[in-house]
Structure formats: structure tokens, C-alpha cells
Amino acid sequence: MKFPKQHTLKEIANLISTKYVGADDFPVLGMNEIHVVEPGDIVFVDHPKYYDKALESAATIVLINKEVNCPEGKALLISDDPFRDFNKLTEHFKPFKSSNIAVASDAIIGEGTVIQPNCFIGNNVVIGKNCVIHSNVSIYDDTVIGNNVTIHAGTVLGASAFYYKNRPEGYDQLKSGGRVIIEDNVDIGAACTIDRGVTGDTTIKKGAKIDNQVQIGHDTVIGEKCLIASQVGIAGCTIIEDEVTIWGQVGITSGVTIGKKAVISAKAGVSKSLEGHKSYFGIPADDFRSKYKEIASIRKIPEILKKLKDL
């Protein structure tokens, strides 16, 4: 998330009432999660396990809960609760804006696009030309949709990320200030849910085709010309490269990469990154050759046990 204008380190520290290490006028351009940070961004870290990763990242401002040596060319915001203060910044720069009309007055809808009854189009939404948005679709604030996109009934674009911190009093949600980006020539089935990024974008690239009842988590990127069948669940911060095929009821964990032109068979469970140009199945998912060898070995267990018993 980039701020509307450049801010200084001192201004940001005053917003969240924290101490800081660095020049008062150190430039702050935005805020992001660790996997998408750029110079000028704030990143937060609240666990020693990830201190080095945050301090060595591309982010030049680190919101941290311990006074540490500040790397050269960077600045620190010292907070007793970085998670809370990251949320404060999201609420300041991307506050929730309620709406009492079906289509926000500042929404941009392209020529030839059809919006069927009972849809909700939020603030600052952009929809391209020649799209069809079927009934009861909800498109939350800041979503960007390209040309020639079809979205079927009941789909929701832009719901909050499923991202929580476990506190003694209960779960605390990380606020979502990112967007959903749908590129040209994408088809999205009925009753799908695509969550917005926490600070970045959840992106469906051009030509992708998504079946009914598919869930796509925050900050995930679906590549060009992917095919995703019904009831697939993809967790946040996942990268699906171009022309990947994912069949029904596949589950994919967060933070993995599925290589170009991979094929994942129905009901597979993906717990690690998978190379492209291969076919996979099973739980945990593995390539066909390895999985068939594993199954063949398992089938030999009764025979082996019988031989051991007869010794």
C-alpha cells in the first residue's frame, strides 16, 4: 500500500505514538507485508524468529518490538505492539467507508458492461468494458476489474484477509487495506470468494478461468490462463504460475509456489511448493511417479508382515 503522499518518520511515529530511530525527515512512502515490501515501505515484526528477515528485507522502515541495531540506510519504529500499530496505520490510511447505495457514486464502469440486479459495487471500484456481473455479486472497495470479465451470481470480491493474532482475550484481526485485481478475459464462477490483500493486491491474471465455490486467500497471485475447478481452497500469499490446472477440492497451504503448467488432481493437499510441467496427486501432493511408487510399496506391507511372521 502506497500512501497518497510522502510522509516523514517523525509524522508516522506521532500517528502511532512510538519512539523511532532515524532522521526526523526520513521518507516513508507506504506499508507492506514482508513478501512484497519495497524501499520506502514500513514492515512490521513482533517475533525474534523473524527479526533478521524484516531488518534485511527491502523495507527501509521496520516497526519492531525491540530496540536493535538499525541497519545502515534504514529507520526503526519501536513499539510495544507492532501488530496493533500496523493496524492503526491501516485504519488511518485506508479507513472503512460505509455505503448506503448499491453502486458507489465514484465507481467507474466501462462501456458495454452489464450489472445485473442486487449487486453491490463499493467505493473506488473500477470495472472495464464488456463485462457481465451477474446478480448478487458483491465487489468491495478498491477492486479493479479489467475488460471482458464475467462474474457469476453470489461471488464476493474483496473480503478481509483471514489473518489473526492469538491474544489472551481472543483473536485480533490484522486489518485489510489491499485490493483485488482481476485482469482481462477472466471468468469467475458462482459463489466464489476472493479476499483482498492485507496491504498489497490479490491478483487474478488475464485469461484465468475459475469454477464455482472457489476460495482464494489474501495476496495470492493466480497466473495467466489458469484453470481452477470447483471447491478449491487456496490460502494467502500463494503464487500460482501461468497455465496451471487445479482440479476439484484441492487444498493449497499459504506461501507456496506452484510452477508453470503444473496439473494438480482432485482432492490433493499441497503443503509445499511444486515444480512446473509435472502432474501431482495425493495428500501430501507429490508427482505421479513418486506417488505410485509409494502406493505400490504400501500394498506390499501385508506380504512383508506375513513373511516376517513365518520366519
Short mmCIF file of C-alpha atoms in Angstrom, two decimals:
data_model
loop_
_atom_site.label_atom_id
_atom_site.label_comp_id
_atom_site.label_asym_id
_atom_site.label_seq_id
_atom_site.Cartn_x
_atom_site.Cartn_y
_atom_site.Cartn_z
CA MET A 1 0.00 0.00 0.00
CA LYS A 2 1.44 3.33 -1.07
CA PHE A 3 0.40 6.44 0.83
CA PRO A 4 -1.24 9.31 -1.09
CA LYS A 5 1.83 11.43 -0.38
CA GLN A 6 5.28 11.03 1.15
CA HIS A 7 5.42 11.21 4.94
CA THR A 8 8.32 11.57 7.36
CA LEU A 9 9.43 9.13 10.02
CA LYS A 10 8.51 11.66 12.70
CA GLU A 11 4.98 12.07 11.31
CA ILE A 12 4.39 8.31 11.27
CA ALA A 13 5.82 7.91 14.78
CA ASN A 14 3.47 10.61 16.04
CA LEU A 15 0.49 8.87 14.41
CA ILE A 16 1.10 5.68 16.38
CA SER A 17 2.82 7.25 19.44
CA THR A 18 6.09 5.34 19.15
CA LYS A 19 9.76 6.09 19.58
CA TYR A 20 11.90 5.97 16.47
CA VAL A 21 15.48 5.56 15.32
CA GLY A 22 16.47 7.63 12.29
CA ALA A 23 16.28 11.15 10.97
CA ASP A 24 13.08 13.11 11.61
CA ASP A 25 12.63 13.62 7.87
CA PHE A 26 13.43 10.02 6.83
CA PRO A 27 11.00 9.36 3.93
CA VAL A 28 8.08 6.95 4.36
CA LEU A 29 6.18 6.07 1.18
CA GLY A 30 3.91 3.20 2.23
CA MET A 31 3.49 -0.01 4.21
CA ASN A 32 3.52 -3.65 3.19
CA GLU A 33 3.90 -7.24 4.28
CA ILE A 34 7.32 -8.83 4.19
CA HIS A 35 6.83 -10.68 0.88
CA VAL A 36 6.01 -7.53 -1.12
CA VAL A 37 7.95 -4.72 0.60
CA GLU A 38 9.89 -2.12 -1.39
CA PRO A 39 12.22 0.73 -0.37
CA GLY A 40 10.20 3.39 1.43
CA ASP A 41 7.79 0.83 2.94
CA ILE A 42 7.10 0.04 6.58
CA VAL A 43 7.16 -3.63 7.55
CA PHE A 44 6.21 -4.92 10.99
CA VAL A 45 7.80 -7.72 13.00
CA ASP A 46 6.92 -8.88 16.52
CA HIS A 47 8.75 -12.18 16.94
CA PRO A 48 12.53 -12.69 17.37
CA LYS A 49 12.41 -15.55 14.84
CA TYR A 50 11.69 -13.02 12.07
CA TYR A 51 13.77 -10.01 13.19
CA ASP A 52 16.61 -10.67 10.75
CA LYS A 53 14.25 -11.29 7.85
CA ALA A 54 12.50 -7.97 8.43
CA LEU A 55 15.67 -5.99 9.06
CA GLU A 56 17.32 -7.42 5.94
CA SER A 57 14.25 -7.01 3.72
CA ALA A 58 13.76 -4.35 1.07
CA ALA A 59 11.68 -2.32 3.54
CA THR A 60 13.51 0.76 4.81
CA ILE A 61 11.34 1.29 7.91
CA VAL A 62 10.92 -1.57 10.38
CA LEU A 63 8.15 -1.45 13.00
CA ILE A 64 9.61 -3.68 15.74
CA ASN A 65 9.04 -4.51 19.40
CA LYS A 66 12.70 -4.41 20.49
CA GLU A 67 15.48 -1.85 20.33
CA VAL A 68 18.06 -3.34 17.96
CA ASN A 69 20.92 -2.02 15.88
CA CYS A 70 19.47 -0.13 12.95
CA PRO A 71 20.86 -1.24 9.58
CA GLU A 72 22.52 1.47 7.51
CA GLY A 73 20.09 3.37 5.31
CA LYS A 74 17.05 2.27 7.32
CA ALA A 75 14.93 3.52 10.21
CA LEU A 76 13.12 1.88 13.11
CA LEU A 77 9.78 2.46 14.81
CA ILE A 78 9.98 1.00 18.32
CA SER A 79 6.59 -0.27 19.50
CA ASP A 80 5.40 -2.44 22.39
CA ASP A 81 2.86 -3.97 19.96
CA PRO A 82 3.76 -3.75 16.24
CA PHE A 83 0.66 -5.72 15.19
CA ARG A 84 -1.62 -3.18 16.88
CA ASP A 85 0.27 -0.22 15.44
CA PHE A 86 0.33 -1.66 11.91
CA ASN A 87 -3.46 -1.86 12.23
CA LYS A 88 -3.56 1.77 13.36
CA LEU A 89 -1.74 2.79 10.20
CA THR A 90 -4.10 0.76 8.01
CA GLU A 91 -7.11 2.35 9.71
CA HIS A 92 -5.60 5.82 9.20
CA PHE A 93 -4.65 5.47 5.55
CA LYS A 94 -7.39 3.03 4.44
CA PRO A 95 -10.36 3.54 6.78
CA PHE A 96 -13.58 1.62 6.24
CA LYS A 97 -16.12 3.72 4.33
CA SER A 98 -19.74 2.70 4.61
CA SER A 99 -22.14 2.93 1.69
CA ASN A 100 -25.93 3.28 1.52
CA ILE A 101 -26.30 2.77 -2.23
CA ALA A 102 -25.91 -0.28 -4.44
CA VAL A 103 -23.36 1.27 -6.76
CA ALA A 104 -20.95 3.81 -5.27
CA SER A 105 -21.02 7.23 -6.89
CA ASP A 106 -17.27 7.15 -7.58
CA ALA A 107 -17.29 3.66 -9.16
CA ILE A 108 -16.13 3.61 -12.79
CA ILE A 109 -17.97 1.18 -15.06
CA GLY A 110 -16.84 0.71 -18.65
CA GLU A 111 -18.85 0.84 -21.84
CA GLY A 112 -20.88 -2.28 -22.61
CA THR A 113 -20.66 -3.68 -19.09
CA VAL A 114 -23.86 -5.20 -17.66
CA ILE A 115 -24.58 -5.13 -13.93
CA GLN A 116 -27.45 -7.50 -13.05
CA PRO A 117 -29.90 -6.73 -10.18
CA ASN A 118 -28.97 -6.84 -6.49
CA CYS A 119 -25.22 -6.35 -6.98
CA PHE A 120 -23.14 -4.18 -4.66
CA ILE A 121 -20.32 -2.10 -6.14
CA GLY A 122 -18.16 -0.42 -3.49
CA ASN A 123 -16.18 2.79 -3.28
CA ASN A 124 -13.36 3.42 -5.76
CA VAL A 125 -14.15 0.30 -7.80
CA VAL A 126 -13.10 0.20 -11.46
CA ILE A 127 -14.80 -2.19 -13.91
CA GLY A 128 -13.67 -2.34 -17.54
CA LYS A 129 -15.56 -2.71 -20.80
CA ASN A 130 -17.91 -5.51 -21.89
CA CYS A 131 -18.09 -7.26 -18.53
CA VAL A 132 -21.09 -9.19 -17.17
CA ILE A 133 -21.62 -9.04 -13.41
CA HIS A 134 -24.46 -11.40 -12.52
CA SER A 135 -26.94 -10.93 -9.68
CA ASN A 136 -25.97 -10.75 -6.02
CA VAL A 137 -22.27 -10.20 -6.66
CA SER A 138 -20.54 -8.06 -4.03
CA ILE A 139 -17.49 -6.09 -5.13
CA TYR A 140 -15.81 -4.40 -2.18
CA ASP A 141 -13.95 -1.08 -2.17
CA ASP A 142 -10.88 -0.51 -4.37
CA THR A 143 -11.35 -3.62 -6.54
CA VAL A 144 -10.09 -3.26 -10.11
CA ILE A 145 -11.62 -5.40 -12.87
CA GLY A 146 -10.39 -5.46 -16.48
CA ASN A 147 -12.24 -5.90 -19.77
CA ASN A 148 -14.38 -8.85 -20.89
CA VAL A 149 -14.71 -10.31 -17.40
CA THR A 150 -17.66 -12.49 -16.36
CA ILE A 151 -18.54 -12.91 -12.68
CA HIS A 152 -21.41 -15.25 -11.76
CA ALA A 153 -24.02 -14.89 -9.05
CA GLY A 154 -23.15 -14.72 -5.38
CA THR A 155 -19.41 -14.16 -5.75
CA VAL A 156 -17.66 -11.83 -3.28
CA LEU A 157 -14.53 -9.89 -4.23
CA GLY A 158 -12.53 -8.08 -1.57
CA ALA A 159 -13.49 -9.58 1.80
CA SER A 160 -10.95 -9.22 4.60
CA ALA A 161 -7.90 -11.45 4.88
CA PHE A 162 -8.14 -14.44 7.22
CA TYR A 163 -5.20 -13.27 9.34
CA TYR A 164 -5.36 -13.23 13.15
CA LYS A 165 -3.11 -12.86 16.17
CA ASN A 166 -3.97 -15.03 19.18
CA ARG A 167 -4.20 -12.87 22.29
CA PRO A 168 -5.30 -13.89 25.82
CA GLU A 169 -8.64 -12.11 25.32
CA GLY A 170 -9.24 -13.68 21.89
CA TYR A 171 -8.20 -13.40 18.26
CA ASP A 172 -7.18 -9.99 16.93
CA GLN A 173 -7.61 -9.48 13.18
CA LEU A 174 -4.96 -7.85 11.00
CA LYS A 175 -6.83 -5.14 9.11
CA SER A 176 -7.01 -5.40 5.33
CA GLY A 177 -6.23 -2.32 3.24
CA GLY A 178 -5.20 -4.01 -0.01
CA ARG A 179 -7.08 -4.68 -3.23
CA VAL A 180 -8.36 -7.39 -5.57
CA ILE A 181 -7.18 -7.08 -9.17
CA ILE A 182 -8.97 -9.05 -11.89
CA GLU A 183 -7.28 -8.75 -15.29
CA ASP A 184 -8.85 -9.05 -18.78
CA ASN A 185 -10.80 -12.09 -20.04
CA VAL A 186 -11.21 -13.74 -16.65
CA ASP A 187 -14.28 -15.86 -15.86
CA ILE A 188 -15.28 -16.36 -12.22
CA GLY A 189 -17.98 -18.87 -11.29
CA ALA A 190 -20.85 -18.63 -8.82
CA ALA A 191 -20.33 -18.30 -5.05
CA CYS A 192 -16.58 -17.73 -5.23
CA THR A 193 -14.71 -15.70 -2.61
CA ILE A 194 -11.53 -13.78 -3.37
CA ASP A 195 -10.04 -11.92 -0.39
CA ARG A 196 -8.28 -8.58 -0.70
CA GLY A 197 -4.61 -8.20 0.12
CA VAL A 198 -3.61 -7.09 3.60
CA THR A 199 -1.64 -4.19 2.15
CA GLY A 200 -0.91 -5.45 -1.38
CA ASP A 201 -3.03 -7.00 -4.12
CA THR A 202 -4.71 -10.34 -4.64
CA THR A 203 -4.38 -10.76 -8.39
CA ILE A 204 -6.12 -12.96 -10.96
CA LYS A 205 -4.20 -12.58 -14.21
CA LYS A 206 -5.61 -12.43 -17.70
CA GLY A 207 -7.40 -15.41 -19.20
CA ALA A 208 -7.78 -17.36 -15.94
CA LYS A 209 -10.97 -19.42 -15.58
CA ILE A 210 -12.35 -20.16 -12.12
CA ASP A 211 -15.21 -22.57 -11.43
CA ASN A 212 -17.94 -22.26 -8.76
CA GLN A 213 -17.26 -22.20 -5.00
CA VAL A 214 -13.55 -21.45 -5.10
CA GLN A 215 -11.82 -19.63 -2.21
CA ILE A 216 -8.68 -17.57 -2.90
CA GLY A 217 -6.84 -16.06 0.06
CA HIS A 218 -5.23 -12.67 0.56
CA ASP A 219 -2.24 -11.54 -1.53
CA THR A 220 -2.35 -14.67 -3.68
CA VAL A 221 -1.46 -14.39 -7.38
CA ILE A 222 -3.19 -16.62 -9.94
CA GLY A 223 -1.26 -16.69 -13.22
CA GLU A 224 -2.43 -16.27 -16.79
CA LYS A 225 -4.71 -18.91 -18.33
CA CYS A 226 -5.01 -20.99 -15.17
CA LEU A 227 -7.95 -23.40 -14.81
CA ILE A 228 -9.30 -23.88 -11.29
CA ALA A 229 -12.18 -26.32 -10.73
CA SER A 230 -14.90 -26.24 -8.11
CA GLN A 231 -14.32 -26.21 -4.32
CA VAL A 232 -10.60 -25.48 -4.47
CA GLY A 233 -9.22 -23.61 -1.45
CA ILE A 234 -6.05 -21.55 -1.88
CA ALA A 235 -4.52 -19.92 1.19
CA GLY A 236 -2.95 -16.48 1.31
CA CYS A 237 0.38 -15.37 -0.15
CA THR A 238 0.44 -18.24 -2.66
CA ILE A 239 1.79 -17.92 -6.20
CA ILE A 240 0.16 -19.98 -8.93
CA GLU A 241 2.19 -19.53 -12.11
CA ASP A 242 0.77 -19.42 -15.65
CA GLU A 243 -1.33 -22.20 -17.20
CA VAL A 244 -1.65 -24.28 -14.03
CA THR A 245 -4.64 -26.65 -13.84
CA ILE A 246 -6.14 -27.36 -10.41
CA TRP A 247 -8.97 -29.90 -10.20
CA GLY A 248 -11.80 -30.06 -7.68
CA GLN A 249 -11.40 -29.88 -3.89
CA VAL A 250 -7.66 -29.29 -3.91
CA GLY A 251 -6.35 -27.54 -0.80
CA ILE A 252 -3.20 -25.39 -1.01
CA THR A 253 -1.38 -24.04 2.03
CA SER A 254 -0.06 -20.48 2.33
CA GLY A 255 3.20 -19.16 0.98
CA VAL A 256 3.91 -21.85 -1.64
CA THR A 257 4.57 -21.57 -5.37
CA ILE A 258 3.01 -23.84 -8.00
CA GLY A 259 5.16 -23.88 -11.12
CA LYS A 260 4.01 -23.13 -14.66
CA LYS A 261 1.79 -25.73 -16.38
CA ALA A 262 1.59 -27.97 -13.31
CA VAL A 263 -1.53 -30.15 -13.04
CA ILE A 264 -2.94 -30.96 -9.60
CA SER A 265 -5.52 -33.76 -9.47
CA ALA A 266 -8.73 -33.67 -7.44
CA LYS A 267 -8.65 -33.77 -3.62
CA ALA A 268 -4.87 -33.28 -3.45
CA GLY A 269 -3.39 -31.49 -0.46
CA VAL A 270 -0.49 -29.17 -1.33
CA SER A 271 1.81 -28.47 1.63
CA LYS A 272 4.97 -27.36 -0.20
CA SER A 273 6.00 -25.66 -3.44
CA LEU A 274 5.67 -27.80 -6.58
CA GLU A 275 7.71 -27.68 -9.78
CA GLY A 276 6.06 -26.78 -13.06
CA HIS A 277 5.38 -29.08 -16.04
CA LYS A 278 4.50 -32.04 -13.78
CA SER A 279 1.30 -33.73 -12.59
CA TYR A 280 0.53 -34.25 -8.90
CA PHE A 281 -1.99 -36.02 -6.67
CA GLY A 282 -2.45 -37.25 -3.12
CA ILE A 283 -2.04 -35.93 0.41
CA PRO A 284 0.55 -34.58 0.66
CA ALA A 285 0.64 -33.95 -3.07
CA ASP A 286 3.56 -35.43 -4.99
CA ASP A 287 4.28 -36.16 -8.64
CA PHE A 288 2.53 -39.17 -10.16
CA ARG A 289 5.62 -41.39 -10.45
CA SER A 290 6.68 -40.89 -6.82
CA LYS A 291 3.15 -41.31 -5.54
CA TYR A 292 2.54 -44.55 -7.46
CA LYS A 293 5.82 -45.99 -6.12
CA GLU A 294 4.68 -45.04 -2.61
CA ILE A 295 1.30 -46.74 -3.12
CA ALA A 296 2.97 -49.85 -4.55
CA SER A 297 5.25 -50.04 -1.52
CA ILE A 298 2.32 -49.68 0.89
CA ARG A 299 0.50 -52.54 -0.84
CA LYS A 300 3.48 -54.81 -0.16
CA ILE A 301 3.31 -54.26 3.62
CA PRO A 302 0.87 -57.18 4.34
CA GLU A 303 3.08 -59.54 2.32
CA ILE A 304 6.20 -58.38 4.17
CA LEU A 305 4.50 -58.74 7.54
CA LYS A 306 3.36 -62.27 6.67
CA LYS A 307 6.91 -63.26 5.70
CA LEU A 308 8.28 -61.86 8.95
CA LYS A 309 5.65 -63.76 10.93
CA ASP A 310 6.55 -67.02 9.16
CA LEU A 311 10.27 -66.73 10.00
#
